[in-house]
Amino acid sequence: MYQEKEKLKRFVQGSHAAFEDIVLAYREPAIRFACHYVHDPYIAEDLVQDCFAYLYVYPWKYNFQASFKTFLFTLIRNKSIDYLRKKARRRECAEQEEDTSDRLRDTAPGPEQMVLDNENRHYWEQLLNGLSIEYKTALYMVDVEGMSPKEAAAVQGKTAAGFRVTLFRARKQLRTHAEKEGWHGKPEWH
């Protein structure tokens, strides 16, 4: 923990080596997090790269008030939402110009399908996909990324109490869906 804070201080002061270490440490979790929003690993990688480029240009934007992971995931969340808005606008424009109703749909599998390989994980992935993006993201940040509810609340722009309510409801809804399917085991998505 102390080494990480020192590395972050060196990064904010302009150390290129510290920046490289930070990118190596956070790149993979950041891409997985972005995939939960955009459902495309290549776009997720581009968004994460944009966030790291932003941090490289504006290192002083990180002010040590929150953990770096919380700060980074907030940037990624905002960048992902912006991307989805732009994508929706482009889609609306394309639909207005089209005369036919035949459109190509994105049928690429979600990032979980590419990562999860056993039957149990696949089952839980299907249940997760039935949840809203808010619930799915809450579960992902706490149960997969290991963020504290307080950190995850900061990423989602909620109070800690509000986030805990969201997390409780997400787990309850996931459990309800699982019980309807006759499954009573523990989720295995790590």
Coordinates of C-alpha atoms in Angstrom, one line a residue:
M1 CA 0.0 0.0 0.0
Y2 CA 2.8 2.4 0.9
Q3 CA 4.7 1.6 -2.3
E4 CA 1.6 2.2 -4.3
K5 CA 1.1 5.7 -2.7
E6 CA 4.7 6.5 -3.4
K7 CA 4.4 5.3 -7.0
L8 CA 1.3 7.5 -7.4
K9 CA 3.1 10.5 -5.9
R10 CA 6.0 10.0 -8.3
F11 CA 3.5 9.7 -11.2
V12 CA 1.7 12.9 -10.3
Q13 CA 5.2 14.6 -10.2
G14 CA 5.8 13.4 -13.7
S15 CA 7.7 10.1 -13.5
H16 CA 7.2 8.1 -16.7
A17 CA 8.4 4.9 -15.0
A18 CA 5.8 5.3 -12.3
F19 CA 3.1 5.8 -14.9
E20 CA 4.1 2.6 -16.7
D21 CA 4.0 0.7 -13.4
I22 CA 0.5 2.1 -12.8
V23 CA -0.7 1.1 -16.3
L24 CA 0.6 -2.4 -15.9
A25 CA -1.0 -2.8 -12.5
Y26 CA -4.5 -1.5 -13.5
R27 CA -4.8 -2.2 -17.2
E28 CA -6.5 -5.6 -17.0
P29 CA -9.0 -4.9 -14.3
A30 CA -9.8 -1.6 -16.0
I31 CA -10.5 -3.4 -19.3
R32 CA -12.8 -5.9 -17.6
F33 CA -14.7 -3.1 -15.9
A34 CA -15.2 -1.2 -19.2
C35 CA -16.4 -4.5 -20.9
H36 CA -19.3 -4.6 -18.5
Y37 CA -20.5 -1.3 -20.1
V38 CA -19.6 -1.7 -23.8
H39 CA -19.6 -5.5 -24.2
D40 CA -16.7 -5.3 -26.6
P41 CA -13.2 -6.0 -25.4
Y42 CA -11.6 -4.0 -28.2
I43 CA -13.7 -0.9 -27.6
A44 CA -13.1 -1.4 -23.8
E45 CA -9.4 -1.5 -24.4
D46 CA -9.6 1.8 -26.5
L47 CA -11.6 3.5 -23.7
V48 CA -9.2 2.4 -21.1
Q49 CA -6.3 3.6 -23.2
D50 CA -8.0 7.0 -23.6
C51 CA -8.4 7.2 -19.8
F52 CA -4.7 6.4 -19.3
A53 CA -3.8 9.0 -21.9
Y54 CA -5.9 11.6 -20.1
L55 CA -4.1 10.7 -16.9
Y56 CA -0.8 11.0 -18.6
V57 CA -1.6 14.5 -19.9
Y58 CA -3.3 15.6 -16.7
P59 CA -1.7 13.7 -13.8
W60 CA -2.6 16.4 -11.3
K61 CA -6.3 15.6 -11.7
Y62 CA -5.7 12.8 -9.3
N63 CA -5.8 14.4 -5.9
F64 CA -5.5 11.5 -3.5
Q65 CA -8.9 12.0 -2.0
A66 CA -10.1 8.6 -3.2
S67 CA -8.2 5.5 -4.0
F68 CA -6.6 5.5 -7.4
K69 CA -8.7 2.5 -8.5
T70 CA -11.9 4.4 -7.6
F71 CA -10.7 7.5 -9.5
L72 CA -9.7 5.4 -12.5
F73 CA -12.9 3.4 -12.6
T74 CA -14.9 6.6 -12.3
L75 CA -13.1 7.9 -15.4
I76 CA -13.8 4.6 -17.2
R77 CA -17.4 4.6 -16.3
N78 CA -17.9 8.2 -17.5
K79 CA -16.0 7.5 -20.8
S80 CA -18.0 4.3 -21.3
I81 CA -21.3 6.1 -20.8
D82 CA -20.2 8.8 -23.2
Y83 CA -19.3 6.1 -25.8
L84 CA -22.7 4.4 -25.4
R85 CA -24.5 7.8 -25.8
K86 CA -22.6 8.5 -29.0
K87 CA -23.2 5.0 -30.3
A88 CA -27.0 5.5 -29.6
R89 CA -27.0 8.8 -31.4
R90 CA -25.2 7.3 -34.4
R91 CA -27.7 4.5 -34.5
E92 CA -30.6 6.9 -34.4
C93 CA -29.2 8.8 -37.3
A94 CA -28.6 5.6 -39.3
E95 CA -32.1 4.4 -38.7
Q96 CA -33.6 7.7 -40.0
E97 CA -31.6 7.3 -43.2
E98 CA -32.4 3.7 -43.8
D99 CA -35.4 2.8 -45.9
T100 CA -35.5 -0.9 -44.9
S101 CA -35.9 -2.4 -41.5
D102 CA -33.0 -4.9 -42.1
R103 CA -30.2 -3.8 -39.9
L104 CA -27.1 -5.4 -38.7
R105 CA -27.2 -6.2 -35.0
D106 CA -24.2 -6.6 -32.8
T107 CA -24.3 -10.3 -31.9
A108 CA -20.8 -10.4 -30.4
P109 CA -20.7 -12.3 -27.2
G110 CA -20.3 -10.4 -24.0
P111 CA -17.0 -10.3 -22.2
E112 CA -18.1 -12.8 -19.6
Q113 CA -18.7 -15.4 -22.4
M114 CA -15.1 -15.0 -23.5
V115 CA -13.6 -15.3 -20.0
L116 CA -15.8 -17.8 -18.3
D117 CA -15.3 -21.3 -19.4
N118 CA -17.0 -23.8 -17.2
E119 CA -20.7 -24.6 -16.9
N120 CA -21.2 -23.1 -13.5
R121 CA -19.7 -19.8 -14.5
H122 CA -21.7 -19.8 -17.7
Y123 CA -24.9 -20.3 -15.7
W124 CA -24.2 -17.4 -13.4
E125 CA -23.3 -15.3 -16.3
Q126 CA -26.7 -15.8 -17.8
L127 CA -28.3 -14.9 -14.6
L128 CA -26.2 -11.7 -14.4
N129 CA -27.2 -10.7 -17.9
G130 CA -30.8 -10.8 -16.7
L131 CA -30.0 -8.0 -14.2
S132 CA -30.0 -4.3 -15.0
I133 CA -26.6 -2.7 -15.8
E134 CA -26.7 -0.9 -12.4
Y135 CA -27.1 -4.2 -10.5
K136 CA -24.6 -6.0 -12.6
T137 CA -22.0 -3.3 -12.2
A138 CA -22.5 -3.2 -8.5
L139 CA -22.0 -6.9 -8.2
Y140 CA -19.0 -6.8 -10.5
M141 CA -17.2 -4.0 -8.6
V142 CA -17.7 -5.5 -5.2
D143 CA -17.6 -9.3 -5.8
V144 CA -15.2 -9.6 -8.7
E145 CA -13.0 -6.5 -8.4
G146 CA -13.0 -6.6 -4.6
M147 CA -13.8 -2.9 -4.2
S148 CA -15.3 -1.8 -0.9
P149 CA -18.9 -0.6 -1.1
K150 CA -17.6 2.9 -0.3
E151 CA -15.2 2.9 -3.3
A152 CA -17.9 1.4 -5.6
A153 CA -20.4 4.0 -4.4
A154 CA -17.9 6.7 -5.4
V155 CA -17.5 5.2 -8.9
Q156 CA -21.3 5.1 -9.4
G157 CA -21.8 8.6 -7.9
K158 CA -23.9 7.3 -5.0
T159 CA -23.8 7.6 -1.3
A160 CA -22.4 4.6 0.5
A161 CA -25.8 3.8 2.0
G162 CA -27.5 4.1 -1.4
F163 CA -24.9 1.8 -3.0
R164 CA -25.4 -0.8 -0.2
V165 CA -29.1 -0.8 -0.9
T166 CA -28.4 -1.3 -4.7
L167 CA -26.0 -4.1 -3.9
F168 CA -28.5 -5.8 -1.5
R169 CA -31.2 -5.6 -4.2
A170 CA -28.9 -6.9 -6.9
R171 CA -27.9 -9.9 -4.8
K172 CA -31.5 -10.5 -3.8
Q173 CA -32.7 -10.4 -7.5
L174 CA -29.8 -12.7 -8.5
R175 CA -30.7 -15.1 -5.8
T176 CA -34.4 -15.0 -6.8
H177 CA -33.6 -15.7 -10.4
A178 CA -31.3 -18.6 -9.4
E179 CA -33.9 -20.2 -7.1
K180 CA -36.5 -20.0 -9.9
E181 CA -34.1 -22.0 -12.0
G182 CA -33.6 -24.5 -9.2
W183 CA -30.1 -23.5 -8.4
H184 CA -29.1 -23.0 -4.8
G185 CA -25.3 -22.9 -5.0
K186 CA -22.9 -20.0 -4.4
P187 CA -22.1 -17.8 -7.4
E188 CA -18.7 -18.6 -9.0
W189 CA -17.6 -15.8 -11.2
H190 CA -14.1 -15.1 -10.0

